[in-house]
CSV table of C-alpha atoms in Angstrom, one decimal:
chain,number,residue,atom,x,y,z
A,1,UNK,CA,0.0,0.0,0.0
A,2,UNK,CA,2.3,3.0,-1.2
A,3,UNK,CA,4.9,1.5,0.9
A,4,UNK,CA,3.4,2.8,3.9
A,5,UNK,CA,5.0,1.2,6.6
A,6,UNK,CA,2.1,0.5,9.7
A,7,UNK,CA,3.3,1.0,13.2
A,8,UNK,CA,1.9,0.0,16.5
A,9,UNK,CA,-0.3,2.5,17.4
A,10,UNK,CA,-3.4,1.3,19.3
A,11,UNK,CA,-2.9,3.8,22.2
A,12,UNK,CA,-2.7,7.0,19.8
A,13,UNK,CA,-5.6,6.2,17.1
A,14,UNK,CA,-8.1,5.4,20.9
A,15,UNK,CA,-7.0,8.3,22.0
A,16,UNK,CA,-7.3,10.4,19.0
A,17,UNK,CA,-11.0,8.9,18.8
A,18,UNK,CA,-12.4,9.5,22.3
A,19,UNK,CA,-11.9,13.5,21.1
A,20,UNK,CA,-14.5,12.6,18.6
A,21,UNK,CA,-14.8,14.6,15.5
A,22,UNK,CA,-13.7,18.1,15.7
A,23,UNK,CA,-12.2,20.9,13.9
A,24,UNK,CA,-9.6,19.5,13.2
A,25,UNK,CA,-10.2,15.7,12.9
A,26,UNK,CA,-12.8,14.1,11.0
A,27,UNK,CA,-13.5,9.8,10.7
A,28,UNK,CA,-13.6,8.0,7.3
A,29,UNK,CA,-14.5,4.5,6.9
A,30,UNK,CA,-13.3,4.5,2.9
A,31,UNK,CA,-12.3,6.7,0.6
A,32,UNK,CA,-14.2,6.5,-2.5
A,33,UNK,CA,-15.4,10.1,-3.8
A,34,UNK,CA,-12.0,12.4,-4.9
A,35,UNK,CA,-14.0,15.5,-5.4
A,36,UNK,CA,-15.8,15.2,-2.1
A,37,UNK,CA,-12.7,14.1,0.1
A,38,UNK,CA,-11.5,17.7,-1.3
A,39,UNK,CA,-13.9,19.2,0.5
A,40,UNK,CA,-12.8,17.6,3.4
A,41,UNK,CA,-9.1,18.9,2.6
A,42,UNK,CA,-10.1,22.4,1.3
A,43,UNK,CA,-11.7,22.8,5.0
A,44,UNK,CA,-9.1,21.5,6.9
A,45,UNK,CA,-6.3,23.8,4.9
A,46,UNK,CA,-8.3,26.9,5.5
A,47,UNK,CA,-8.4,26.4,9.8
A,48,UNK,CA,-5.6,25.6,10.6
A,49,UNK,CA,-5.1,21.7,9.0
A,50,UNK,CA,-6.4,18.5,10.8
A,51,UNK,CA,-6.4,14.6,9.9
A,52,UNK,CA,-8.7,12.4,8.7
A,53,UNK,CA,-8.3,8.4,10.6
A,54,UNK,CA,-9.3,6.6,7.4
A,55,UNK,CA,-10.6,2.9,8.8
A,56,UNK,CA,-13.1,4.5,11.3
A,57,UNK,CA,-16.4,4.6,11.4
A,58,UNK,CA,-18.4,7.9,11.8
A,59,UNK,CA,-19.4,6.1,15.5
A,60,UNK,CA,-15.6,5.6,16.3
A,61,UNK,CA,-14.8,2.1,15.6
A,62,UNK,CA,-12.2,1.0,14.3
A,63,UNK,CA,-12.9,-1.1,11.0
A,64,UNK,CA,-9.5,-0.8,9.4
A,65,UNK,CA,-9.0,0.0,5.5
A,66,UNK,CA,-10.2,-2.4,3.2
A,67,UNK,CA,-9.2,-0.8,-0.3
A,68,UNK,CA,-5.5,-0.3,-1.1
A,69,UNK,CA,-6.9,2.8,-3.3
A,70,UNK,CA,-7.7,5.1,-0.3
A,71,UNK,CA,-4.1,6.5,0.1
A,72,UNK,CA,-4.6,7.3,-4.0
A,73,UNK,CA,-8.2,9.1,-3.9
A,74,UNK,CA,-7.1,10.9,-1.3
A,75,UNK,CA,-3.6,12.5,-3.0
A,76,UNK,CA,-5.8,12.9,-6.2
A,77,UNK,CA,-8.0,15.1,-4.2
A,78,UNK,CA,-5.1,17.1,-2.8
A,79,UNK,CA,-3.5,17.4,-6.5
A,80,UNK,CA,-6.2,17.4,-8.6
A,81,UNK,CA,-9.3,18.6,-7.2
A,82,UNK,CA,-7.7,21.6,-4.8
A,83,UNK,CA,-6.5,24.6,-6.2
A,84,UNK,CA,-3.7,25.2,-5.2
A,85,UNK,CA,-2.6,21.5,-4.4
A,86,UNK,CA,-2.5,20.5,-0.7
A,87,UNK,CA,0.3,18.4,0.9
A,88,UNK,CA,-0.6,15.8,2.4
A,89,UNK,CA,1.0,13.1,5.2
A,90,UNK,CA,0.6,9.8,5.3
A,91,UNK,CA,0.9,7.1,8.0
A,92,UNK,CA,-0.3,3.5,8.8
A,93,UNK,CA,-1.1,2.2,12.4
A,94,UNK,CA,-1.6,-1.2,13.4
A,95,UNK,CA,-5.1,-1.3,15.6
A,96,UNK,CA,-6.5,-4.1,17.7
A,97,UNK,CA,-4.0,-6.7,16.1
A,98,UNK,CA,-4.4,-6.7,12.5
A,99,UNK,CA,-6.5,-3.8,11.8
A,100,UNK,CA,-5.1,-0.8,9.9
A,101,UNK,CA,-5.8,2.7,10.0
A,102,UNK,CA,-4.4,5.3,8.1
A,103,UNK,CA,-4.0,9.2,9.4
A,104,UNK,CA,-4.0,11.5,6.7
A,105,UNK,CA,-2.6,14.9,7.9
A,106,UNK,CA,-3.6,18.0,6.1
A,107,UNK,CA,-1.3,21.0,6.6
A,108,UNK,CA,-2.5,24.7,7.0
A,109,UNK,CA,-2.0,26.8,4.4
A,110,UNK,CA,-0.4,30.3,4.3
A,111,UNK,CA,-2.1,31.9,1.8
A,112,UNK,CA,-5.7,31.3,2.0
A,113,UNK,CA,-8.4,30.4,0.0
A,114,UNK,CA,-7.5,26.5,-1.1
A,115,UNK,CA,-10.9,25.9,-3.6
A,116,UNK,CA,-12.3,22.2,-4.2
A,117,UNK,CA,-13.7,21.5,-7.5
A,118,UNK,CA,-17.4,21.2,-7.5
A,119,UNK,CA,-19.2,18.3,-9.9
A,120,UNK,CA,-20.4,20.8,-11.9
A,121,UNK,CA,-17.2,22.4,-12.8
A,122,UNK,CA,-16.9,25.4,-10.6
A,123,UNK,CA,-14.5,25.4,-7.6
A,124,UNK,CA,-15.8,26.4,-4.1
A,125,UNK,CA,-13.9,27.4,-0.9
A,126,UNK,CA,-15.0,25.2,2.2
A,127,UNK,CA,-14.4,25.8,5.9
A,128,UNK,CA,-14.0,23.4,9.0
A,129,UNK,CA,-16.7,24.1,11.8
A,130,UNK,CA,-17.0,21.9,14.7
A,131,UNK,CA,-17.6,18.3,12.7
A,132,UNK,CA,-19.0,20.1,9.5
A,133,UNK,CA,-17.2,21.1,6.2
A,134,UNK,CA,-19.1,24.7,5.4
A,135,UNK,CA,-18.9,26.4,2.3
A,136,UNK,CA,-17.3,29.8,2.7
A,137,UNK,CA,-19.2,32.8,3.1
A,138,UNK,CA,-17.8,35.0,-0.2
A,139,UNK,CA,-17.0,37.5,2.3
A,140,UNK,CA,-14.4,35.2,3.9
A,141,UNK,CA,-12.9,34.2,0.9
A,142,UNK,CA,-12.1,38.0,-0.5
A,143,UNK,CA,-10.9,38.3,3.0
A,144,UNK,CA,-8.0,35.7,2.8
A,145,UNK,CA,-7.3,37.0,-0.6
A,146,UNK,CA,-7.3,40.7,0.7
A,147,UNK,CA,-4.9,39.3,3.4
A,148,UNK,CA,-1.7,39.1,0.8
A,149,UNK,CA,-1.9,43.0,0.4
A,150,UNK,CA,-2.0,46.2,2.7
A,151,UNK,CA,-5.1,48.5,3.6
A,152,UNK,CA,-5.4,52.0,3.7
A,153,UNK,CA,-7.9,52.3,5.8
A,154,UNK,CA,-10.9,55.2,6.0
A,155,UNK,CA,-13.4,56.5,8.2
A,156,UNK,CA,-15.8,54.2,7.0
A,157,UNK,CA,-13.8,51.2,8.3
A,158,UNK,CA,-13.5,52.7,11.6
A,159,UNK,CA,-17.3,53.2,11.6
A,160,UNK,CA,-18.1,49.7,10.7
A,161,UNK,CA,-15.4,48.1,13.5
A,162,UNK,CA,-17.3,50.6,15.8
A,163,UNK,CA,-20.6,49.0,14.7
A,164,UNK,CA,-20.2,45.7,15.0
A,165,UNK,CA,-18.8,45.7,18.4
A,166,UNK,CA,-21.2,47.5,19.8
A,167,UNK,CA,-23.7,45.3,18.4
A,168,UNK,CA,-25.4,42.7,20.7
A,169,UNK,CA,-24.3,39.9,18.8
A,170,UNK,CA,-22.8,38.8,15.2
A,171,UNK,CA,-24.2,40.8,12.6
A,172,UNK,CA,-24.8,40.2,8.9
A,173,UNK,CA,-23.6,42.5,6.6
A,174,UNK,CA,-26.9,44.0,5.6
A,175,UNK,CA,-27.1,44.8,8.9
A,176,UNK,CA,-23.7,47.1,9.1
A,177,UNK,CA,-25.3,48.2,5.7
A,178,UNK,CA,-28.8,49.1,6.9
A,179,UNK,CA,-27.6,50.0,11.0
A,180,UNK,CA,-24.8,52.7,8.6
A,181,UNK,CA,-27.0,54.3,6.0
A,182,UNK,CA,-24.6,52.6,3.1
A,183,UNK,CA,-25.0,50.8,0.4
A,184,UNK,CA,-24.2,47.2,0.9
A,185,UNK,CA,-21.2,46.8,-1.8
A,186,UNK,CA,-19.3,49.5,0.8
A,187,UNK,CA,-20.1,47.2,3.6
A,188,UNK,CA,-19.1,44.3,2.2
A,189,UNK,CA,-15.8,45.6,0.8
A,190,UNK,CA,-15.2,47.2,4.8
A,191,UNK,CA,-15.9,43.9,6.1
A,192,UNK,CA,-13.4,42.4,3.9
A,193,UNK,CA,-10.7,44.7,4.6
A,194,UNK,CA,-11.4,44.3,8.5
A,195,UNK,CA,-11.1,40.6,8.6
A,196,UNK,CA,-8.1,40.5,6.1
A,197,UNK,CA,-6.8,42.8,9.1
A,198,UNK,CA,-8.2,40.7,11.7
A,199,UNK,CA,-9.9,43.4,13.6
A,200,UNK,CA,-13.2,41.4,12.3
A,201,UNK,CA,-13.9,38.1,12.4
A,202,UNK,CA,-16.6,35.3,10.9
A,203,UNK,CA,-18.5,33.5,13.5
A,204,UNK,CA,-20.6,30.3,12.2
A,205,UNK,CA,-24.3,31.1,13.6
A,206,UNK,CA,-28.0,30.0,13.2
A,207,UNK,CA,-26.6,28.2,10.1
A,208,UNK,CA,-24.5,30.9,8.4
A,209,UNK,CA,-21.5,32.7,9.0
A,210,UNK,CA,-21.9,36.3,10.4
A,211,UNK,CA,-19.3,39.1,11.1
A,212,UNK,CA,-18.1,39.7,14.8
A,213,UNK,CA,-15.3,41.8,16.6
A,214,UNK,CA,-12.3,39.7,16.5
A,215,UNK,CA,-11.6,37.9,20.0
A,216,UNK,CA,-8.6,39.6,22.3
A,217,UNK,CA,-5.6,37.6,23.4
């Protein structure tokens, strides 16, 4: 299998599945869908990487792999269906005597957005939350790319900061556009420029992502 040499691991792969399925890990019992496992690895690259234990059920036990093609669908993923290509880990761990599960460890990315190709041909940025892979909120996405330049900043982006945190919660971005007087293009292209600054931040809420202040250290 790829030459993937399988180590004794029982201890680590139990431990690593009493977390549960998080934000950064997720449980695969196969591998069979490229286009869908990039989803998986778009989301992982844009918060901060995670893992995928291939052999485990969504319920946490351990089944081992059964198809030598996993390793493959998962690096064709990576290479073909993710733009720009993801680097991925691999490594085997024996389980419960002969069992075999394979960690696949998906590294964060410096320059945001990594986009997974859709089945219809278009190419979507995803987003890990809690267990969930979430498409991007558009806002998000011109954020990371905003990111790679600077901002000269105006009074309007100091008005929308001072906003949102006074607001009583996460706000959408009509909201800044209605609670401002603006028109919602300006909004959208503040709120951009604030999160690319991280002085904003996207919170995942009542099913979609929202804007918030960005937490303090």
């Amino acid at each position: 299998m790829k030459d993937l040499r399988a180590v004794r691991g029982a201890s680590l792969i139990h431990s690593w599945i009493a977390q549960g399925e998080h934000e950064h890990q997720d449980f695969k019992f196969a591998i069979s869908d490229a286009r869908k496992i990039a989803r998986s690895i778009s989301a992982f690259a844009n918060n901060g990487g995670g893992r995928l234990l291939i052999g485990v059920k969504d319920n946490g036990t351990v089944a081992g792999v059964r198809n030598e093609e996993d390793i493959y669908v998962v690096e064709q993923a990576a290479d073909r269906y993710c733009r720009p290509s993801v680097h991925v880990e691999f490594k085997g761990y024996k389980v419960d005597g002969t069992l075999l599960v394979i960690v696949a460890e998906i590294e964060a990315v410096e320059e945001r957005p990594v986009m997974a190709s859709e089945h219809d041909g278009s190419w979507r940025a995803y987003y890990r939350v809690a267990d969930e892979n979430i498409a991007a909120h558009p806002l998000m996405v011109e954020a990371w790319r905003r990111s790679r330049t600077s901002v000269a900043f105006e009074s309007l982006h100091g008005a929308v900061a001072a906003f949102v945190g006074g607001a009583d919660g996460p706000l959408d971005v009509r909201d800044i556009a209605l609670g401002l007087h603006i028109a919602t293009g300006r909004a959208s292209a503040a709120v951009a420029d604030l999160v690319s600054a991280r002085i904003l931040r996207f919170v995942y809420c009542r099913g979609e992502f929202r804007i918030a202040p960005e937490e303090e250290n």
